[in-house]
Short mmCIF file of C-alpha atoms and ligand atoms in Angstrom, two decimals:
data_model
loop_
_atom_site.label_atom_id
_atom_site.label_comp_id
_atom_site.label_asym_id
_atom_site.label_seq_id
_atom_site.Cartn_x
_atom_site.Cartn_y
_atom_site.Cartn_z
CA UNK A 2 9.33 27.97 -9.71
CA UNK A 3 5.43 28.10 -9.52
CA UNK A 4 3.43 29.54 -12.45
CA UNK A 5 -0.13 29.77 -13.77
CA UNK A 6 0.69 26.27 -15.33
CA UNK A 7 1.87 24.49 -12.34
CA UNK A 8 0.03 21.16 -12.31
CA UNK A 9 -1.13 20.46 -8.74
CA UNK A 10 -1.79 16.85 -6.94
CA UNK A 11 -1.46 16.32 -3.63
CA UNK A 12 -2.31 13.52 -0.45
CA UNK A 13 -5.60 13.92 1.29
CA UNK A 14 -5.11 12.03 4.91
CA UNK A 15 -5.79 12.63 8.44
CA UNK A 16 -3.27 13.21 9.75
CA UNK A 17 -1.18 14.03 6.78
CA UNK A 18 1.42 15.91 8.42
CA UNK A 19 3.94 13.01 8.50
CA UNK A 20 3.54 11.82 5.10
CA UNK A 21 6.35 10.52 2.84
CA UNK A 22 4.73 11.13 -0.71
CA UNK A 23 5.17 15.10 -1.09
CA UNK A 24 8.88 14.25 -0.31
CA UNK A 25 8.79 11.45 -2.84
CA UNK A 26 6.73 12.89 -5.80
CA UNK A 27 8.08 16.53 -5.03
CA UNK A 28 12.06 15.00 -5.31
CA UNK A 29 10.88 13.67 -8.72
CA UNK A 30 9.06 16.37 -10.31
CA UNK A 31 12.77 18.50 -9.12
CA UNK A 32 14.67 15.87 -11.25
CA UNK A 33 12.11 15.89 -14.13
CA UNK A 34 12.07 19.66 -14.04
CA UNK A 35 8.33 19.30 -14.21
CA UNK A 36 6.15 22.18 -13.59
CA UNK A 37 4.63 20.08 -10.84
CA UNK A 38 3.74 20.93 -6.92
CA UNK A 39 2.50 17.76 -4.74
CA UNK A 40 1.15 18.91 -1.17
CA UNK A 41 -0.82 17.49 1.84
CA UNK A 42 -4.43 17.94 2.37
CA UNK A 43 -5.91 17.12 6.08
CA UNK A 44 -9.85 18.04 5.57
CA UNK A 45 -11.96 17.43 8.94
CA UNK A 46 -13.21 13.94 9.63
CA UNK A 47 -15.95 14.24 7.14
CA UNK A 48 -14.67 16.61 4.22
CA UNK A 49 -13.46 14.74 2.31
CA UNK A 50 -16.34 14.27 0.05
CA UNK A 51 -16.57 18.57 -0.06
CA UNK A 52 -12.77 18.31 -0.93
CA UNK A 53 -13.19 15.82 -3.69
CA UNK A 54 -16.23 18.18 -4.95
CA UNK A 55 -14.81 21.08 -4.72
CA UNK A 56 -11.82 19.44 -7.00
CA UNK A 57 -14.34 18.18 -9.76
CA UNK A 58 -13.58 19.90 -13.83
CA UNK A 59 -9.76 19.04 -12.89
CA UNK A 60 -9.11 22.34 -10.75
CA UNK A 61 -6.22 20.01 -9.80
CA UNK A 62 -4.93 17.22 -11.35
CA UNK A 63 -5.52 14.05 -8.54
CA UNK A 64 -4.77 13.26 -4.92
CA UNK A 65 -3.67 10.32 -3.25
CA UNK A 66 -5.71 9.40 -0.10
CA UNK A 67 -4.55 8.03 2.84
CA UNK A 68 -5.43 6.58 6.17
CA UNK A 69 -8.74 7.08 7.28
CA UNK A 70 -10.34 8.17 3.81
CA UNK A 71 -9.43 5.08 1.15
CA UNK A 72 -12.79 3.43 1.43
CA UNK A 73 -14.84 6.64 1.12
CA UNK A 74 -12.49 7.70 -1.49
CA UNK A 75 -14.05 4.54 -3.39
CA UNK A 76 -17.53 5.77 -2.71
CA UNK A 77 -17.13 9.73 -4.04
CA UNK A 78 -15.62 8.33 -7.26
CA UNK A 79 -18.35 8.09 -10.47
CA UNK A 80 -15.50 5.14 -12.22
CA UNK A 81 -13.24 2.70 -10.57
CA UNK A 82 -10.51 0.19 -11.78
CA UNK A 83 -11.12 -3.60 -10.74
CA UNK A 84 -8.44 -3.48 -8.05
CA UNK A 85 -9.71 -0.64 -6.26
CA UNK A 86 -13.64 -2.34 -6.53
CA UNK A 87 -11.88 -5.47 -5.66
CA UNK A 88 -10.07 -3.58 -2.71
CA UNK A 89 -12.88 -1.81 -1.78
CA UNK A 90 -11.11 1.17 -1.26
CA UNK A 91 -9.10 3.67 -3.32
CA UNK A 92 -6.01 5.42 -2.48
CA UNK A 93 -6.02 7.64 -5.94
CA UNK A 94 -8.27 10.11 -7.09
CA UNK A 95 -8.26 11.72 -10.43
CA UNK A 96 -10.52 14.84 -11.06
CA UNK A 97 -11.28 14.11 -15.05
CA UNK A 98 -12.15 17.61 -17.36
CA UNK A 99 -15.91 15.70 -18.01
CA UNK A 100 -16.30 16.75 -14.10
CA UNK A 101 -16.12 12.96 -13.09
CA UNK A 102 -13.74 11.58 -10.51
CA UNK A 103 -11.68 8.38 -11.27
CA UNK A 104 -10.81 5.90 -8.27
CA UNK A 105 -8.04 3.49 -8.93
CA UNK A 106 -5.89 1.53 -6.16
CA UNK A 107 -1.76 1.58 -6.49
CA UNK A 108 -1.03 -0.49 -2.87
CA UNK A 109 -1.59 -3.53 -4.70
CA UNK A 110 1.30 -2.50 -7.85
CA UNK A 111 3.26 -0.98 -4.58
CA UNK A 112 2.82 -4.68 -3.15
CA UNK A 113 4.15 -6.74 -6.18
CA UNK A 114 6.84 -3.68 -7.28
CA UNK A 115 8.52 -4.20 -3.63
CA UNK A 116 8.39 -7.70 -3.92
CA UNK A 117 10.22 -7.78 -7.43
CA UNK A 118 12.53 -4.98 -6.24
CA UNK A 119 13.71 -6.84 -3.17
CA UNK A 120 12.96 -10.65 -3.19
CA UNK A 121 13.31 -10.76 -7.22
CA UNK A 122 13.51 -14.44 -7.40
CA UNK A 123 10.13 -14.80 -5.57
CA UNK A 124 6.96 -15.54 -8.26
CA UNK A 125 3.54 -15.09 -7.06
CA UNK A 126 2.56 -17.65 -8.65
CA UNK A 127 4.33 -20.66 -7.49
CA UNK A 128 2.74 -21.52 -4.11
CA UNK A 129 0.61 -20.03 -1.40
CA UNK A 130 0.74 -17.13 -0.07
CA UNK A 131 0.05 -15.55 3.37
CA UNK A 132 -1.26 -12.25 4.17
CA UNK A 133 -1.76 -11.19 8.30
CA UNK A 134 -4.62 -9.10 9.09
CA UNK A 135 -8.14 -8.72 7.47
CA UNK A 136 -8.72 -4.50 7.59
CA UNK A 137 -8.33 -2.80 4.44
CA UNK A 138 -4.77 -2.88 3.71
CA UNK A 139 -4.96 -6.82 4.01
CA UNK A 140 -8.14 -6.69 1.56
CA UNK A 141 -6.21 -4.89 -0.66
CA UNK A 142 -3.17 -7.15 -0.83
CA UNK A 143 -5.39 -10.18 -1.14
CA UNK A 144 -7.04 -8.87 -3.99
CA UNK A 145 -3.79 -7.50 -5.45
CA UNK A 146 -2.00 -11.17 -4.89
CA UNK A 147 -5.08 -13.05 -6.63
CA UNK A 148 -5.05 -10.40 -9.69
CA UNK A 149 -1.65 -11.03 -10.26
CA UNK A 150 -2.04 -14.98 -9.89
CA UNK A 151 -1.07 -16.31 -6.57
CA UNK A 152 -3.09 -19.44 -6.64
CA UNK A 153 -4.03 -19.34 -2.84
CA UNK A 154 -3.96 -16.26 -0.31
CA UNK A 155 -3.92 -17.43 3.47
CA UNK A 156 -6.15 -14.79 5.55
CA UNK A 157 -4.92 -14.89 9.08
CA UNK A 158 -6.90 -12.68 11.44
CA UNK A 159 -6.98 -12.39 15.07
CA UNK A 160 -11.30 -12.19 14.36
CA UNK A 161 -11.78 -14.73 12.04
CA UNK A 162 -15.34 -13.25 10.61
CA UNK A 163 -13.27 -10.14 9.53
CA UNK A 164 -11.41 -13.14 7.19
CA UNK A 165 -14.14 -14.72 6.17
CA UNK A 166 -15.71 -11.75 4.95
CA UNK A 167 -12.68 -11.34 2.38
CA UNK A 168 -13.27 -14.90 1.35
CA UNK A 169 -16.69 -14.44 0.57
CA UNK A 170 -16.03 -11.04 -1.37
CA UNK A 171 -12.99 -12.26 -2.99
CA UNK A 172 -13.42 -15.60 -3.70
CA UNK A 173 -12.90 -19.33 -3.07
CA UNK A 174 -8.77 -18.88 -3.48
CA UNK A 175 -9.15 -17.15 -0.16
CA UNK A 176 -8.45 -19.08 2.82
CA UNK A 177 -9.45 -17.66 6.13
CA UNK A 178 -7.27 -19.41 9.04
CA UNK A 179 -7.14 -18.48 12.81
CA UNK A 180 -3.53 -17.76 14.54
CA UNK A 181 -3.75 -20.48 16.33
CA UNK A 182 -3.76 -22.86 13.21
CA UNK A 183 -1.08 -21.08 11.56
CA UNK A 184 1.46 -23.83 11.36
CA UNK A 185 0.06 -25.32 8.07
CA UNK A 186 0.01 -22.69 6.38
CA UNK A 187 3.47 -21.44 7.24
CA UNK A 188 5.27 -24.76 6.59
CA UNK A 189 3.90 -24.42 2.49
CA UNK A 190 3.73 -20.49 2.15
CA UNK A 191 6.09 -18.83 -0.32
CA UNK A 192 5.27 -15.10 1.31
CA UNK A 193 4.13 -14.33 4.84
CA UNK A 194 2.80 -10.76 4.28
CA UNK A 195 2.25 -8.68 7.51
CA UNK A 196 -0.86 -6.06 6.95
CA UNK A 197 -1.88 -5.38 10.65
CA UNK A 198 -1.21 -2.64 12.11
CA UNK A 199 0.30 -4.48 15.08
CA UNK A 200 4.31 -3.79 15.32
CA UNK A 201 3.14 -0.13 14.25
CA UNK A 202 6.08 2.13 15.83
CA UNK A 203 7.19 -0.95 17.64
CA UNK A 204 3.99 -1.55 19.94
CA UNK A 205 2.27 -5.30 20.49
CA UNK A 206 4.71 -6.80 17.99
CA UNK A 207 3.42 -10.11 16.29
CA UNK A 208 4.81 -13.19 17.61
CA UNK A 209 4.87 -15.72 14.78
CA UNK A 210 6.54 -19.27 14.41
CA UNK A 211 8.35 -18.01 11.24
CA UNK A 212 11.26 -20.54 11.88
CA UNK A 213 8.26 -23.12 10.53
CA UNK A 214 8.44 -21.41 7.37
CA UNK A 215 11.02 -22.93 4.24
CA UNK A 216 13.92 -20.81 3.60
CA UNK A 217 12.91 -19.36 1.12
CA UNK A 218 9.84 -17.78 2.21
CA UNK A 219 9.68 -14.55 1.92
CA UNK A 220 8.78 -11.92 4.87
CA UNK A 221 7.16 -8.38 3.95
CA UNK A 222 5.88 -6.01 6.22
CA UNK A 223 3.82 -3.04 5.26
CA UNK A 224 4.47 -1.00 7.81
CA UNK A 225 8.01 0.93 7.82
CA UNK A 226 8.09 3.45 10.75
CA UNK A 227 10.19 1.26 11.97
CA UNK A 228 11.72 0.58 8.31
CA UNK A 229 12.62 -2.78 10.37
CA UNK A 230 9.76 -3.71 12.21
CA UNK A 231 9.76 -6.52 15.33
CA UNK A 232 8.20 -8.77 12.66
CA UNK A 233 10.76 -8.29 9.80
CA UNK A 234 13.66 -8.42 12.56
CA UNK A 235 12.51 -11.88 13.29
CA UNK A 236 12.77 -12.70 9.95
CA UNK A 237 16.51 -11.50 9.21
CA UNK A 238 17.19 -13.08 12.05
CA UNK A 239 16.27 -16.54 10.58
CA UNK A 240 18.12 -15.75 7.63
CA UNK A 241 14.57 -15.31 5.34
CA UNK A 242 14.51 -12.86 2.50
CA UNK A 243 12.74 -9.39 3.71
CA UNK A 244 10.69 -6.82 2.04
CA UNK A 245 9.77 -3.98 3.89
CA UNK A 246 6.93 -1.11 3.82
CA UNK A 247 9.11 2.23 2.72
CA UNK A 248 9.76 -0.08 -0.74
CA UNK A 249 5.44 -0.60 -1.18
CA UNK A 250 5.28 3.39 -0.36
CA UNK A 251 7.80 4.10 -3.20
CA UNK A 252 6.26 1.69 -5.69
CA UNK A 253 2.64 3.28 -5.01
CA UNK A 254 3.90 6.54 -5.69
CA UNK A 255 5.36 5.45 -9.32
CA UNK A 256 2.02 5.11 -11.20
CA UNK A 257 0.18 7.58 -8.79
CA UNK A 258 3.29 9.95 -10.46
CA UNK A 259 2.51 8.88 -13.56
CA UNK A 260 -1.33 9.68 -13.24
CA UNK A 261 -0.81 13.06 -12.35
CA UNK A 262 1.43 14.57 -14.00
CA UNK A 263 2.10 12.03 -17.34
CA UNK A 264 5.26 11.21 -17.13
CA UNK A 265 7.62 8.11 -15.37
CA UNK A 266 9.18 9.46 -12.38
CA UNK A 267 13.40 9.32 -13.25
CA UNK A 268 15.24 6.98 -12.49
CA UNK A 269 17.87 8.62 -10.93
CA UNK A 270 16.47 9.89 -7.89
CA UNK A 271 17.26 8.09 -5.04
CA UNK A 272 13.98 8.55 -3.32
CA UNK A 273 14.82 6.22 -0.84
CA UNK A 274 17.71 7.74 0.70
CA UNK A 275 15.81 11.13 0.88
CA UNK A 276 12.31 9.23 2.87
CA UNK A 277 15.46 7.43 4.95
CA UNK A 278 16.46 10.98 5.90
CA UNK A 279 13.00 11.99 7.09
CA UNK A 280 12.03 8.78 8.78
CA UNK A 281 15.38 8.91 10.70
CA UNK A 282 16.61 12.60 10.53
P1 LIG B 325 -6.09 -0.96 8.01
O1 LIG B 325 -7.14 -0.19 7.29
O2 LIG B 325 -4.76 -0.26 8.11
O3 LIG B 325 -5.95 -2.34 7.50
P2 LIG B 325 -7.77 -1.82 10.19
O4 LIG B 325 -8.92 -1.95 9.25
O5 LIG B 325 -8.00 -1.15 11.52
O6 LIG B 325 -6.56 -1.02 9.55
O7 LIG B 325 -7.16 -3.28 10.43
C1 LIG B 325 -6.16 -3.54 11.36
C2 LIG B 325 -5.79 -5.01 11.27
O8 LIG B 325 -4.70 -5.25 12.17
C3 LIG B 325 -6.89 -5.97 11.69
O9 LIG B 325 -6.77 -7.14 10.92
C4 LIG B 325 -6.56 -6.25 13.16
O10 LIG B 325 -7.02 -7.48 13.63
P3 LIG B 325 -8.58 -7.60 14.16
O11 LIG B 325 -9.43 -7.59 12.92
O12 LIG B 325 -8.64 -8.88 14.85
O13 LIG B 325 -8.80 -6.41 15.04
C5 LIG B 325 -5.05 -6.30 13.07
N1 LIG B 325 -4.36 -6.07 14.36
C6 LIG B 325 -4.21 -4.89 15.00
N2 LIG B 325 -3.46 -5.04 16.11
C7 LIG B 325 -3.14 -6.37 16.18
C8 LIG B 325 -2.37 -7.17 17.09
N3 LIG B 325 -1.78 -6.65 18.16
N4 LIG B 325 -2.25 -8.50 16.82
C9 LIG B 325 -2.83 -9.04 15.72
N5 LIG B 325 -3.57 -8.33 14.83
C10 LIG B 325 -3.72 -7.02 15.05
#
């Protein structure tokens, strides 16, 4: 039921139709019996700066902000954690009472919470890790992965100045590397972590030497429409430990949840099966 005390969040994207997270957070706030709504937003190319406005005092709660609004999402907000200034973008906005708006970034904890979920006996910080691609979802796993310790973050990038330009933002831990030299770095990595958007509903898949890669190397991709990607196929195939990108969307959504609406999504939701449903209905 919706009342006068309903607290309201939502995702801000363009498009937003297809989103996952009103099915996730709406699934939990059911099982919480919350008095909690979470709907999608899809302002015009520009608005969402007169969205975010419009939002200051707290009229709602937060938003999470999707594709193509994270970095400007960084640049309405008046505060912002060290991950999402580190990320240089911001995929949750909180409208504070004082009329302020507070940026934070919950990819990265989406990252590292599929990672412990699925490949639990990988550790961040026991060898290299590589992450494919240099837009803003690979910035914001690089900076995630350094955060939480990794003690070197391959950048592999098809334009190597888009790589470099991580390095130089993010620090000498960052190692920008071309494909074509990505042998090395395969042989010693403990995660090869795909954030291109290449493999994206199955189109110009990436075409990696993964067999280089130990055994124990473990494969993510952040994509998951498909939940098994070319990329991550290749992987199973070889026998290497997966991770995939529905896991990073649930794991987001936990402290986004939190955020809004002050409480630990339960536990016994099986959120997964229900965004399984959608994705393949
Ligand atoms: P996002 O914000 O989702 O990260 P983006 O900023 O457009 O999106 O970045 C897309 C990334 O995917 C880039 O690293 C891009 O490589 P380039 O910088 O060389 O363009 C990478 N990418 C896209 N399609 C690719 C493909 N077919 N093969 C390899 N990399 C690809």
């Amino acid at each position: 039921m919706i009342t006068g005390k309903t607290l309201v969040a939502g995702v801000v994207g363009r498009p937003v139709a297809h989103s996952l997270s009103p099915v996730l957070h709406n699934a939990w706030l059911a099982t919480a019996g919350i008095d909690g709504v979470y709907v999608a937003f899809a302002p015009d190319a520009m608005g969402l700066e007169r969205l975010a406005n419009g939002f200051r005092g707290g009229a709602i709660r937060g938003v999470n902000v999707t594709i193509p609004f994270k970095e400007a999402a960084l640049k309405i907000a008046d505060r912002a954690s060290p991950l999402a200034k580190a990320a240089g973008a911001a995929n949750l906005l909180i409208f504070d009472r004082d009329g302020k708006i507070t940026a934070d970034n919950t990819d990265g904890a989406g990252l590292l919470g599929a990672l412990a979920v699925q490949a639990p006996t990988w550790d961040v910080h026991n060898g290299p890790v590589t992450v494919l691609g240099a837009g803003g979802a690979a910035r914001g796993a690089v900076a995630a992965l350094l955060a939480a310790g990794a003690p070197k973050v391959w950048v592999l990038n098809r334009t190597l100045a888009k790589a470099d330009a991580i390095a130089k933002s993010l620090g000498s831990r960052v190692l920008p590397l071309p494909y074509a030299h990505a042998a090395s770095a395969l042989q010693q990595t403990t995660a090869v972590i795909n954030a291109t958007s290449a493999g994206l509903s199955g189109d110009g898949a990436l075409t990696l030497p993964l067999e280089l890669t130990h055994p124990s190397t473990v494969v993510m991709d952040m994509v998951y429409k498909p939940l098994e990607t070319p990329f991550l196929a290749q992987a199973r195939a070889l026998g290497r430990p997966t991770v995939d990108g529905l896991e990073m969307l649930i794991r987001q959504a936990i402290p986004s949840f939190e955020a809004f609406y002050g409480a630990r999504p339960p536990s016994d939701t099986d959120v997964r099966a229900l965004a399984l449903k959608v994705l393949n209905p």
